[in-house]
């Protein structure tokens, strides 16, 4: 395959500076990527070569002291790699530690995988690993349970009960956490007594430092 303007000279330099064992591996990967995706564009990100297609990352490759790595990008192609039993999740990249060309999948399989990755991008079925991580939402922390002693004290004081009911959730939480954090029963009882007095006056937990 003859070079085109999609071959980045910076990638040539990267390969040339790599260890002798790594150079044929990187060259083979590069040729396969371009054969599978003629519209691919090479760039350098995070000090290593990346292959982009339609402005998203298709894959990347790296050379280290004793091995190389090649990583497909996109959550959708990861499932295909797992089904093909070529995904090495415990190693950097998708295909594990590459120390010779024979460590790569056969050319036919490699081209098929690359073309499937390209097809996902063409069809809009592409989720980058970074975007996937950013979408992970942690389960909300359950609100703290109000100690039963505090609940009973509120019920026994209608004024405090009405004022507490009118507080915002965050104001309520501040009081509950303050009381629940008491390590000793004596401390908890003292905080409950103080809280009831303050709440009766419509004061937030940190009323000394902020307006109610």
XYZ file of C-alpha atoms in Angstrom:
212
model
C 0.000 0.000 0.000
C 1.480 3.312 -0.989
C 1.704 6.114 1.582
C -0.860 8.891 1.411
C -1.477 12.138 3.173
C -3.134 10.178 5.989
C 0.290 8.846 7.017
C 1.628 11.186 9.662
C 5.417 11.796 9.658
C 5.308 11.962 13.461
C 4.214 8.341 13.507
C 7.177 7.482 11.270
C 9.439 9.083 13.849
C 7.721 7.217 16.678
C 8.241 3.884 14.951
C 11.842 4.680 14.074
C 12.626 5.495 17.708
C 11.034 2.282 18.971
C 13.015 -0.824 19.869
C 14.054 -3.016 16.892
C 11.666 -5.820 17.892
C 8.759 -3.331 18.005
C 9.199 -1.712 14.611
C 7.867 -4.569 12.440
C 4.886 -4.996 14.800
C 3.982 -1.313 14.633
C 4.432 -1.230 10.871
C 2.205 -4.287 10.436
C -0.517 -2.767 12.629
C -0.312 0.494 10.732
C -0.684 -1.213 7.363
C -3.681 -3.239 8.557
C -5.444 -0.182 9.946
C -5.014 1.729 6.685
C -6.104 -1.257 4.622
C -9.249 -1.710 6.707
C -10.021 2.006 6.849
C -8.588 4.043 3.946
C -10.046 7.212 5.457
C -8.183 6.844 8.732
C -6.107 9.777 10.010
C -2.989 9.371 12.122
C -2.188 11.613 15.068
C -0.104 11.625 18.215
C -1.926 11.799 21.557
C -0.467 11.183 24.974
C 2.911 10.534 23.284
C 1.717 7.594 21.186
C 0.129 7.047 17.751
C -3.642 7.156 17.450
C -5.843 6.351 14.476
C -8.908 8.538 14.018
C -11.883 8.132 11.726
C -14.613 10.726 11.295
C -13.091 12.736 14.145
C -13.302 9.941 16.724
C -10.619 7.531 17.910
C -10.644 4.190 16.145
C -7.574 2.695 17.849
C -4.077 3.390 19.140
C -0.756 1.596 19.370
C 2.221 1.847 21.710
C 5.768 0.536 21.988
C 7.471 -0.204 25.286
C 10.843 -1.644 26.275
C 9.805 -5.270 25.911
C 6.418 -5.310 24.231
C 3.900 -3.390 22.113
C 0.180 -2.875 22.559
C -2.758 -2.155 20.303
C -6.052 -0.857 21.598
C -9.417 -0.653 19.883
C -11.585 2.244 21.059
C -15.333 2.137 21.445
C -17.483 0.181 23.864
C -19.320 -1.569 21.038
C -16.265 -3.184 19.451
C -15.188 -4.462 22.875
C -18.123 -6.872 22.869
C -17.071 -8.155 19.444
C -13.509 -8.675 20.680
C -14.763 -10.654 23.655
C -16.901 -12.886 21.426
C -13.887 -13.441 19.157
C -11.839 -14.396 22.241
C -9.045 -11.964 21.387
C -9.691 -9.371 24.087
C -7.091 -9.323 26.844
C -8.736 -7.179 29.566
C -5.872 -7.636 32.044
C -3.270 -6.089 29.759
C -2.770 -2.628 28.318
C -4.583 -2.313 25.011
C -6.988 -4.884 23.605
C -4.692 -7.650 22.406
C -2.310 -8.105 25.300
C 1.491 -7.894 25.235
C 2.761 -8.055 21.659
C 6.400 -9.092 21.329
C 6.296 -10.336 17.713
C 4.022 -10.078 14.698
C 2.665 -13.573 15.317
C 1.118 -12.327 18.577
C -1.373 -10.366 16.500
C -4.562 -12.063 15.292
C -4.296 -13.400 11.739
C -4.489 -10.654 9.113
C -7.921 -11.796 7.945
C -9.351 -11.660 11.462
C -7.606 -8.389 12.253
C -9.016 -6.740 9.136
C -12.483 -8.046 9.975
C -12.306 -6.623 13.490
C -11.049 -3.268 12.258
C -13.795 -3.064 9.636
C -16.410 -3.837 12.275
C -15.009 -1.033 14.429
C -15.273 1.285 11.423
C -18.836 0.133 10.769
C -19.850 1.021 14.319
C -18.586 4.548 13.770
C -20.335 4.811 10.402
C -23.638 3.731 11.950
C -23.312 6.066 14.924
C -22.968 3.166 17.353
C -19.820 4.426 19.008
C -19.222 5.184 22.665
C -15.694 6.166 23.630
C -14.260 4.688 26.855
C -13.857 8.203 28.255
C -17.507 9.082 27.609
C -18.601 5.763 29.089
C -16.664 6.452 32.292
C -18.108 9.947 32.534
C -21.642 8.564 32.252
C -21.190 6.212 35.185
C -23.390 7.574 37.936
C -22.743 6.524 41.489
C -25.704 5.353 43.485
C -26.989 8.200 45.660
C -26.041 7.984 49.301
C -29.146 7.184 51.331
C -30.181 9.998 53.674
C -29.151 9.445 57.305
C -31.770 8.015 59.593
C -32.923 10.384 62.304
C -32.290 8.878 65.759
C -35.558 7.801 67.379
C -34.824 9.993 70.394
C -34.669 13.046 68.141
C -37.924 12.097 66.402
C -39.678 11.698 69.771
C -38.345 15.053 70.981
C -39.669 16.760 67.857
C -43.115 15.193 68.279
C -43.201 16.381 71.865
C -42.568 19.985 70.813
C -45.178 21.216 68.336
C -43.334 24.450 67.617
C -40.068 22.655 66.864
C -41.905 20.011 64.836
C -43.584 22.622 62.645
C -40.353 24.566 62.141
C -38.396 21.425 61.297
C -41.036 20.371 58.774
C -40.612 23.731 57.031
C -36.826 23.371 56.741
C -35.236 22.450 53.434
C -33.946 18.861 53.065
C -30.361 20.089 53.430
C -31.162 21.896 56.701
C -32.848 18.793 58.061
C -29.892 16.677 57.025
C -27.453 18.918 58.880
C -29.325 18.440 62.155
C -29.790 14.703 61.692
C -26.135 14.118 60.832
C -24.964 16.258 63.770
C -27.039 14.240 66.206
C -26.341 10.855 64.590
C -22.584 11.492 64.657
C -22.534 11.699 68.456
C -20.419 8.859 69.813
C -21.819 8.838 73.335
C -25.415 8.786 74.532
C -24.777 11.784 76.766
C -23.482 13.804 73.810
C -26.425 12.766 71.655
C -28.973 13.752 74.326
C -27.283 17.135 74.780
C -27.317 17.779 71.037
C -30.975 16.808 70.797
C -31.863 19.255 73.566
C -29.881 22.033 71.891
C -31.362 21.186 68.487
C -34.931 21.378 69.773
C -34.254 24.811 71.268
C -32.678 26.112 68.064
C -35.315 24.606 65.788
C -38.076 26.107 67.918
C -36.543 29.480 67.154
C -36.385 28.653 63.437
C -32.602 28.384 63.445
C -30.596 26.169 61.129
C -27.874 23.938 62.490
C -25.149 26.445 61.539
C -27.205 29.529 62.299
C -24.227 31.259 63.886
C -22.478 31.351 60.526
C -25.320 31.795 58.071
C -28.761 33.285 57.803
C -31.728 30.980 58.178
